[in-house]
């Protein structure tokens, strides 16, 4: 693939902002501990008052992917992605009172949609937010949360996972397929939104 095209895809998919003090930290459902650890670190540094991990489990799996937990110290019998993330947050210094529960979402768009419903029900004003996610998932996560939080400034603060980075994804077949799949899904999201206008 042409290096210019690789650069364009990399810049589009791998969003990465400098974190700024915000009203909340969002975590789309994940079994990758480093993402939630980063969210906990940002909370401890005073970047936000609340953390909202979202997720039941992937609709593809039909259950929480315990076999994909990447850190032995967080192994356990979790029913949801939310439960897994909450455990990591608390173990990393986030008080339970700061963790908002969303445990029904089964995909990225639902992560954002159901989180927005909960924030509305709790009557919390969200003007700014930090979004912690996998690096290769950054654009799609941003699109999802931007759709359901249209008046919120979102700072994407991702974490490299699965040995996939902005600088190496095109070097291996597995990571190439993952990133190109993300590109396809982003296009589908735009098309689906267009149909609703």
Short mmCIF file of C-alpha atoms in Angstrom, two decimals:
data_model
loop_
_atom_site.label_atom_id
_atom_site.label_comp_id
_atom_site.label_asym_id
_atom_site.label_seq_id
_atom_site.Cartn_x
_atom_site.Cartn_y
_atom_site.Cartn_z
CA UNK A 1 0.00 0.00 0.00
CA UNK A 2 1.22 3.51 -0.84
CA UNK A 3 2.86 5.22 2.16
CA UNK A 4 0.71 8.34 1.65
CA UNK A 5 -2.48 6.27 1.90
CA UNK A 6 -1.10 4.50 4.98
CA UNK A 7 -0.42 7.90 6.54
CA UNK A 8 -3.92 9.16 5.74
CA UNK A 9 -5.56 6.06 7.24
CA UNK A 10 -3.30 6.22 10.30
CA UNK A 11 -4.12 9.87 10.96
CA UNK A 12 -7.85 9.23 10.55
CA UNK A 13 -8.15 6.10 12.69
CA UNK A 14 -5.59 6.77 15.43
CA UNK A 15 -6.95 9.90 17.08
CA UNK A 16 -4.94 11.11 20.06
CA UNK A 17 -5.59 14.28 22.07
CA UNK A 18 -3.82 15.86 25.00
CA UNK A 19 -6.12 15.30 27.99
CA UNK A 20 -7.71 18.39 29.52
CA UNK A 21 -9.72 18.80 32.70
CA UNK A 22 -13.20 17.50 31.92
CA UNK A 23 -16.53 16.67 33.49
CA UNK A 24 -16.27 12.92 32.96
CA UNK A 25 -14.13 10.07 31.64
CA UNK A 26 -15.83 7.59 29.31
CA UNK A 27 -14.63 4.01 28.78
CA UNK A 28 -16.31 1.99 26.00
CA UNK A 29 -16.62 -1.69 26.97
CA UNK A 30 -13.29 -3.50 27.06
CA UNK A 31 -11.38 -6.44 28.50
CA UNK A 32 -8.05 -4.62 28.07
CA UNK A 33 -6.91 -3.53 31.52
CA UNK A 34 -4.48 -0.80 30.41
CA UNK A 35 -7.34 1.35 29.10
CA UNK A 36 -9.09 1.40 32.46
CA UNK A 37 -5.79 1.86 34.30
CA UNK A 38 -5.19 4.99 32.21
CA UNK A 39 -8.67 6.26 33.06
CA UNK A 40 -7.97 5.67 36.77
CA UNK A 41 -4.67 7.53 36.49
CA UNK A 42 -6.39 10.50 34.84
CA UNK A 43 -9.02 10.51 37.58
CA UNK A 44 -6.36 10.48 40.32
CA UNK A 45 -4.64 13.40 38.61
CA UNK A 46 -7.85 15.39 38.86
CA UNK A 47 -8.91 15.37 35.23
CA UNK A 48 -12.54 14.50 35.96
CA UNK A 49 -15.09 14.03 38.75
CA UNK A 50 -16.74 10.92 37.30
CA UNK A 51 -15.77 7.82 35.35
CA UNK A 52 -18.37 5.97 33.26
CA UNK A 53 -17.32 2.54 32.02
CA UNK A 54 -19.93 1.15 29.65
CA UNK A 55 -20.68 -2.37 28.53
CA UNK A 56 -22.37 -5.68 29.14
CA UNK A 57 -20.34 -7.72 26.65
CA UNK A 58 -19.82 -7.95 22.91
CA UNK A 59 -22.87 -9.14 21.02
CA UNK A 60 -20.52 -11.44 19.08
CA UNK A 61 -19.46 -13.33 22.22
CA UNK A 62 -22.72 -13.42 24.15
CA UNK A 63 -20.75 -13.24 27.42
CA UNK A 64 -17.87 -11.35 28.99
CA UNK A 65 -14.58 -12.36 27.34
CA UNK A 66 -12.77 -13.57 30.47
CA UNK A 67 -10.22 -15.38 28.32
CA UNK A 68 -9.08 -12.04 26.89
CA UNK A 69 -8.20 -10.45 30.23
CA UNK A 70 -4.59 -9.39 29.72
CA UNK A 71 -3.44 -8.92 33.32
CA UNK A 72 -3.50 -11.77 35.88
CA UNK A 73 -4.10 -9.41 38.82
CA UNK A 74 -7.52 -8.56 37.41
CA UNK A 75 -8.64 -12.10 36.63
CA UNK A 76 -12.07 -12.99 37.98
CA UNK A 77 -15.59 -14.13 37.26
CA UNK A 78 -17.13 -11.02 35.70
CA UNK A 79 -20.60 -10.89 34.20
CA UNK A 80 -20.09 -7.61 32.36
CA UNK A 81 -17.42 -5.31 30.94
CA UNK A 82 -18.65 -2.66 33.36
CA UNK A 83 -18.01 -4.96 36.33
CA UNK A 84 -14.49 -5.70 35.06
CA UNK A 85 -13.67 -2.02 34.53
CA UNK A 86 -15.18 -1.00 37.88
CA UNK A 87 -12.95 -3.51 39.67
CA UNK A 88 -9.85 -2.08 37.99
CA UNK A 89 -10.88 1.50 38.74
CA UNK A 90 -11.40 0.76 42.44
CA UNK A 91 -8.13 -1.20 42.68
CA UNK A 92 -6.41 1.82 41.16
CA UNK A 93 -7.70 4.43 43.57
CA UNK A 94 -11.03 5.56 42.11
CA UNK A 95 -13.76 5.71 44.79
CA UNK A 96 -16.90 3.72 44.04
CA UNK A 97 -18.95 6.91 44.42
CA UNK A 98 -17.23 8.35 41.31
CA UNK A 99 -18.03 5.35 39.09
CA UNK A 100 -21.26 5.54 37.08
CA UNK A 101 -22.76 2.24 35.95
CA UNK A 102 -23.80 1.33 32.39
CA UNK A 103 -23.95 -2.45 31.95
CA UNK A 104 -26.31 -3.13 29.03
CA UNK A 105 -24.38 -2.02 25.93
CA UNK A 106 -23.16 -4.65 23.45
CA UNK A 107 -21.40 -2.45 20.86
CA UNK A 108 -19.70 0.94 20.47
CA UNK A 109 -22.79 2.88 19.46
CA UNK A 110 -24.75 1.44 22.39
CA UNK A 111 -21.87 2.34 24.73
CA UNK A 112 -22.41 5.97 23.78
CA UNK A 113 -26.21 5.87 23.49
CA UNK A 114 -26.83 4.16 26.83
CA UNK A 115 -24.24 6.33 28.57
CA UNK A 116 -26.04 9.42 27.29
CA UNK A 117 -29.35 8.15 28.67
CA UNK A 118 -27.83 7.58 32.10
CA UNK A 119 -26.21 11.02 32.16
CA UNK A 120 -29.56 12.55 31.23
CA UNK A 121 -31.37 10.59 33.97
CA UNK A 122 -28.78 11.68 36.54
CA UNK A 123 -29.10 15.28 35.30
CA UNK A 124 -25.32 15.69 35.06
CA UNK A 125 -24.16 18.44 32.70
CA UNK A 126 -21.35 17.21 30.47
CA UNK A 127 -19.61 20.01 28.56
CA UNK A 128 -16.25 18.25 28.22
CA UNK A 129 -15.28 14.58 28.35
CA UNK A 130 -12.23 12.35 28.06
CA UNK A 131 -12.68 9.17 26.03
CA UNK A 132 -10.33 6.29 26.94
CA UNK A 133 -10.31 3.48 24.38
CA UNK A 134 -8.06 1.24 22.28
CA UNK A 135 -5.92 3.25 19.85
CA UNK A 136 -7.22 1.54 16.73
CA UNK A 137 -10.79 2.04 17.98
CA UNK A 138 -10.34 5.78 18.59
CA UNK A 139 -12.11 7.19 15.54
CA UNK A 140 -15.16 4.90 15.76
CA UNK A 141 -15.47 5.45 19.50
CA UNK A 142 -15.22 9.21 18.94
CA UNK A 143 -17.88 9.09 16.23
CA UNK A 144 -20.20 7.10 18.49
CA UNK A 145 -19.86 9.37 21.51
CA UNK A 146 -19.97 12.56 19.40
CA UNK A 147 -23.28 11.43 17.98
CA UNK A 148 -24.89 10.98 21.40
CA UNK A 149 -23.07 13.87 23.10
CA UNK A 150 -23.31 16.47 20.30
CA UNK A 151 -22.73 19.46 22.57
CA UNK A 152 -19.76 17.95 24.39
CA UNK A 153 -16.09 18.60 23.60
CA UNK A 154 -14.50 15.14 23.60
CA UNK A 155 -10.78 14.55 24.11
CA UNK A 156 -9.70 11.12 22.85
CA UNK A 157 -6.96 9.68 25.08
CA UNK A 158 -6.33 6.15 23.75
CA UNK A 159 -4.06 3.29 24.75
CA UNK A 160 -2.09 1.04 22.40
CA UNK A 161 -3.27 -2.55 22.82
CA UNK A 162 -2.75 -5.92 21.13
CA UNK A 163 0.63 -4.65 19.85
CA UNK A 164 -1.19 -2.41 17.37
CA UNK A 165 0.02 1.17 17.02
CA UNK A 166 -0.29 4.03 14.56
CA UNK A 167 3.18 3.17 13.31
CA UNK A 168 3.04 -0.61 12.85
CA UNK A 169 -0.54 -1.66 12.05
CA UNK A 170 0.22 -2.08 8.33
CA UNK A 171 3.20 -4.38 8.90
CA UNK A 172 1.28 -7.50 9.97
CA UNK A 173 -1.76 -9.17 8.45
CA UNK A 174 -3.78 -9.40 11.67
CA UNK A 175 -3.35 -5.75 12.66
CA UNK A 176 -3.85 -4.67 9.04
CA UNK A 177 -7.20 -6.46 8.95
CA UNK A 178 -8.26 -5.00 12.30
CA UNK A 179 -7.53 -1.42 11.26
CA UNK A 180 -9.10 -1.80 7.82
CA UNK A 181 -12.17 -3.27 9.50
CA UNK A 182 -12.34 -0.17 11.69
CA UNK A 183 -12.13 2.00 8.58
CA UNK A 184 -15.03 0.07 7.03
CA UNK A 185 -17.11 0.36 10.20
CA UNK A 186 -16.54 4.11 10.33
CA UNK A 187 -17.88 4.40 6.80
CA UNK A 188 -20.93 2.36 7.76
CA UNK A 189 -21.56 4.60 10.76
CA UNK A 190 -21.56 7.67 8.51
CA UNK A 191 -23.96 5.99 6.10
CA UNK A 192 -26.31 4.91 8.90
CA UNK A 193 -26.39 8.44 10.31
CA UNK A 194 -27.08 9.85 6.85
CA UNK A 195 -30.17 7.64 6.53
CA UNK A 196 -31.62 9.11 9.71
CA UNK A 197 -31.28 12.73 8.58
#
